[in-house]
Amino acid sequence: MARRKKIYEGKAKILYEGPEPGTIVQYFKDDATAFNAQKKDVIEGKGVLNNRLSEFFMTGLGSIGVPTHFLKRLNMREQLVRACEIIPLEIIVRNYAAGTMSKRLGLEEGTALPRPIVEYCLKDDKLGDPLVSEEHIAAFGWASQHDMDDIVALALRVNDFMSGLMYGVGIKLVDFKIEVGRVYDGDFQRLIVADEISPDSCRLWDIETGQKLDKDVFRQDLGSLSDAYTEVAKRLGVMPKQATHISKPTLIN
Ligand code: 5GP
């Protein structure tokens, strides 16, 4: 088989040219990084779990009419996605204070916010993904005002969907990050949710116990990251077949 052309390798994923023009194969690695890659490890099975979970969230979003890049899952670690022009912003939605917002504003982790708050960071590892305002985004031309209206609407729909889904399995969606890409249908440009949605890019806390079930487990050395992600996958009914309980053999008549 011909070797596929690698388009890009990031911290947690590799992108390859897809089989059809306008498609990309997204490969989920087991690598975990935090603090702008100052902390690194390989967590066996993380890529498989994130591939499944991202498929689950993106498919669910698609079914309620939120456009995403997801086309289909190809295997345990790969999914086929629609190629798009990634807007160079991390779009963060917060329901409760945590992480950098807690530090920046001196808010206790877990403080409920008066309403969901949308923030933007410039995607630039060298600069440590700095927080930017809509003024910066417009002035430097990273996105237009019209794009920003669409981005906020998309982000809030993702928030409502993900919050409800998580609430149903006893998990609080504290915050999350998405990326958005442009696609062109003829002369029309549309924005779609791209990259991934997984416990790598969300903060997820058990509603009863407050236990963290996301990448903070790795960032803060709180235990097994794969156990945390497996717990999320189990509660949502998303588990790779080989990792689920193996039932006894049954006789086929
Ligand atoms: P914070 O700004 O508090 O570090 O992150 C807010 C939310 O966005 C968290 O859920 C965090 O996981 C996510 N997030 C922020 N930056 C990144 C990033 O570079 N990669 C990923 N995967 N998630 C991020």
XYZ file of C-alpha atoms and ligand atoms in Angstrom:
277
model
C 0.000 0.000 0.000
C 1.302 3.474 -0.844
C 2.439 5.487 2.164
C 0.051 8.230 3.066
C 1.189 11.800 2.941
C 1.499 13.354 6.368
C 0.095 16.888 6.374
C 0.700 17.871 9.967
C 1.741 16.378 13.276
C 0.483 18.018 16.451
C 0.831 17.134 20.115
C -2.036 14.637 20.201
C -2.910 13.966 16.552
C -1.449 13.405 13.116
C -3.250 14.513 9.962
C -2.806 12.582 6.707
C -4.098 13.311 3.244
C -7.471 11.563 2.871
C -8.554 9.186 0.098
C -10.709 11.802 -1.667
C -9.895 15.457 -2.353
C -11.194 17.581 0.501
C -10.803 14.821 3.086
C -8.257 14.245 5.815
C -7.460 11.244 7.996
C -7.126 12.276 11.615
C -4.986 9.859 13.685
C -5.249 10.021 17.493
C -1.945 9.448 19.280
C -1.473 8.218 22.849
C 0.770 11.182 23.636
C -0.349 13.461 26.442
C 1.153 16.904 26.882
C 0.417 19.768 29.238
C 1.746 23.235 30.021
C 2.638 23.867 26.386
C 4.371 20.441 26.103
C 6.635 20.989 29.136
C 5.015 17.895 30.664
C 4.801 14.830 28.395
C 3.852 11.183 28.655
C 2.395 8.353 26.629
C -0.924 7.108 27.994
C -1.739 3.757 26.462
C -5.230 3.718 24.990
C -5.829 7.483 25.161
C -5.901 7.829 21.374
C -8.446 5.039 21.027
C -10.715 6.577 23.670
C -10.477 10.089 22.227
C -11.167 8.816 18.713
C -14.369 7.146 19.968
C -15.418 10.013 22.194
C -14.821 12.669 19.560
C -16.803 10.568 17.075
C -19.638 10.303 19.606
C -19.779 14.051 20.349
C -19.360 15.164 16.726
C -22.014 12.696 15.511
C -24.407 13.898 18.206
C -23.778 17.521 17.263
C -24.373 16.679 13.596
C -27.676 15.047 14.480
C -28.956 18.268 16.087
C -27.837 20.348 13.115
C -24.479 21.659 14.338
C -22.083 21.295 11.392
C -18.815 19.487 12.126
C -15.859 18.170 10.126
C -16.569 14.541 11.092
C -17.329 12.147 8.214
C -16.744 8.641 9.608
C -14.565 6.630 11.916
C -12.136 4.457 9.979
C -10.643 2.294 12.717
C -9.651 2.352 16.394
C -7.376 5.368 16.021
C -8.428 7.128 12.843
C -11.351 9.093 11.548
C -12.081 10.628 8.180
C -12.847 14.333 8.404
C -13.658 17.120 6.015
C -10.694 19.313 5.172
C -11.211 22.892 6.308
C -9.270 26.086 6.836
C -8.749 26.235 10.574
C -9.378 29.655 12.106
C -6.266 30.253 14.250
C -8.222 30.559 17.493
C -9.029 28.308 20.418
C -12.603 29.015 21.377
C -13.183 28.343 25.059
C -16.581 28.214 26.733
C -16.744 28.273 30.516
C -19.688 27.439 32.775
C -17.718 27.350 36.042
C -14.439 29.045 36.927
C -11.361 26.820 36.631
C -7.878 26.735 35.165
C -6.520 29.944 33.723
C -9.729 31.877 34.399
C -9.504 31.111 38.118
C -5.882 32.251 38.149
C -6.478 35.343 36.066
C -9.503 36.578 38.003
C -8.807 35.099 41.442
C -11.988 33.009 41.328
C -12.241 29.816 43.335
C -12.309 26.723 41.093
C -15.894 25.567 40.682
C -17.540 28.987 41.136
C -20.650 29.010 38.923
C -20.417 31.779 36.334
C -23.429 34.097 35.865
C -23.692 32.838 32.279
C -21.536 30.849 29.884
C -18.494 32.944 29.021
C -16.775 32.613 25.633
C -13.055 33.393 25.425
C -10.549 33.260 22.570
C -6.889 32.294 22.556
C -4.593 32.682 19.586
C -3.341 29.279 18.430
C 0.368 29.868 18.762
C 2.460 27.429 20.788
C 5.496 29.696 20.749
C 3.477 32.413 22.486
C 1.676 29.919 24.765
C -1.748 30.446 23.139
C -2.387 33.953 24.570
C -5.876 35.196 25.406
C -7.078 37.664 22.760
C -10.131 39.906 22.444
C -12.579 40.339 19.569
C -10.774 43.622 18.893
C -7.502 41.757 18.260
C -9.293 39.184 16.108
C -10.908 41.862 13.922
C -7.845 44.123 13.762
C -5.457 41.318 12.768
C -7.995 39.745 10.412
C -8.038 36.278 12.020
C -11.829 36.240 11.600
C -14.478 38.713 10.459
C -17.245 40.104 12.648
C -19.678 37.857 10.797
C -17.440 34.837 11.508
C -17.331 35.828 15.177
C -21.140 35.923 15.387
C -21.254 32.427 13.868
C -18.446 31.192 16.138
C -20.235 32.358 19.295
C -23.505 30.786 18.118
C -21.714 27.492 17.333
C -19.812 27.498 20.627
C -22.968 28.083 22.668
C -24.841 25.313 20.833
C -21.950 22.949 21.508
C -22.055 24.044 25.149
C -25.796 23.355 25.496
C -25.490 19.970 23.808
C -22.409 18.858 25.739
C -23.701 20.190 29.093
C -26.972 18.283 28.721
C -25.271 15.102 27.562
C -22.834 15.195 30.457
C -25.473 16.150 33.026
C -27.410 13.040 31.987
C -24.487 10.842 33.076
C -23.706 12.689 36.298
C -20.910 14.881 34.953
C -20.586 18.649 35.124
C -19.180 20.345 31.998
C -16.953 22.968 33.602
C -15.403 24.286 30.392
C -14.142 23.182 26.997
C -12.198 24.282 23.961
C -13.211 23.910 20.328
C -11.656 24.846 17.037
C -13.635 26.066 14.069
C -12.825 25.761 10.373
C -14.061 27.313 7.144
C -15.430 25.226 4.287
C -16.602 26.493 0.936
C -19.779 25.233 -0.696
C -19.581 26.908 -4.085
C -19.334 30.626 -3.357
C -20.606 30.239 0.173
C -18.385 29.964 3.189
C -19.616 28.017 6.214
C -18.049 27.477 9.589
C -17.878 23.997 11.073
C -16.646 22.521 14.347
C -13.271 20.888 13.679
C -10.312 19.283 15.498
C -11.664 17.118 18.336
C -13.969 17.203 21.317
C -12.709 14.876 24.029
C -11.680 14.845 27.705
C -8.362 16.300 26.450
C -10.186 19.515 25.587
C -12.913 19.665 28.280
C -13.052 19.902 32.050
C -15.401 17.236 33.340
C -16.200 16.815 37.043
C -18.343 14.138 38.648
C -21.459 15.949 39.910
C -21.609 14.000 43.199
C -17.963 13.752 44.198
C -16.252 16.502 42.195
C -13.777 13.896 40.885
C -11.931 15.161 37.822
C -12.419 13.033 34.700
C -10.391 15.040 32.179
C -6.857 16.050 31.277
C -6.388 17.822 34.633
C -5.847 14.270 35.998
C -2.620 14.294 33.968
C -1.804 17.986 34.458
C -2.170 17.698 38.248
C -0.986 14.063 38.742
C -4.338 12.965 40.143
C -4.163 9.293 39.085
C -4.758 7.274 35.954
C -5.782 9.355 32.947
C -6.962 6.319 31.006
C -9.182 5.247 33.945
C -10.720 8.739 33.990
C -11.408 8.764 30.223
C -12.675 5.173 30.361
C -15.141 6.231 33.070
C -16.465 9.021 30.820
C -16.717 6.612 27.879
C -18.471 3.970 29.998
C -21.049 6.377 31.367
C -21.839 7.585 27.846
C -22.030 4.010 26.565
C -19.035 4.601 24.282
C -16.447 1.892 24.775
C -14.099 0.232 22.336
C -15.374 -3.321 21.995
C -12.164 -5.014 23.106
C -12.081 -2.974 26.286
C -15.597 -3.879 27.380
C -16.426 -6.861 29.544
C -15.981 -10.014 27.506
C -19.085 -12.165 27.768
C -19.016 -15.937 27.944
C -19.060 -17.809 24.642
C -22.579 -18.701 23.516
C -23.562 -21.734 21.519
C -24.828 -21.046 18.020
C -27.421 -23.588 16.970
P -7.631 26.866 30.504
O -7.621 28.168 29.767
O -8.326 26.977 31.821
O -6.275 26.233 30.587
O -8.481 25.852 29.589
C -9.874 26.018 29.390
C -10.410 24.774 28.687
O -9.900 24.705 27.368
C -10.000 23.455 29.362
O -11.072 22.544 29.233
C -8.802 22.991 28.564
O -8.700 21.585 28.558
C -9.124 23.532 27.171
N -7.903 23.939 26.480
C -7.264 25.123 26.546
N -6.167 25.128 25.763
C -6.103 23.914 25.196
C -5.181 23.302 24.277
O -4.202 23.892 23.811
N -5.445 22.004 23.931
C -6.523 21.327 24.428
N -6.708 20.047 24.059
N -7.412 21.884 25.269
C -7.197 23.157 25.656
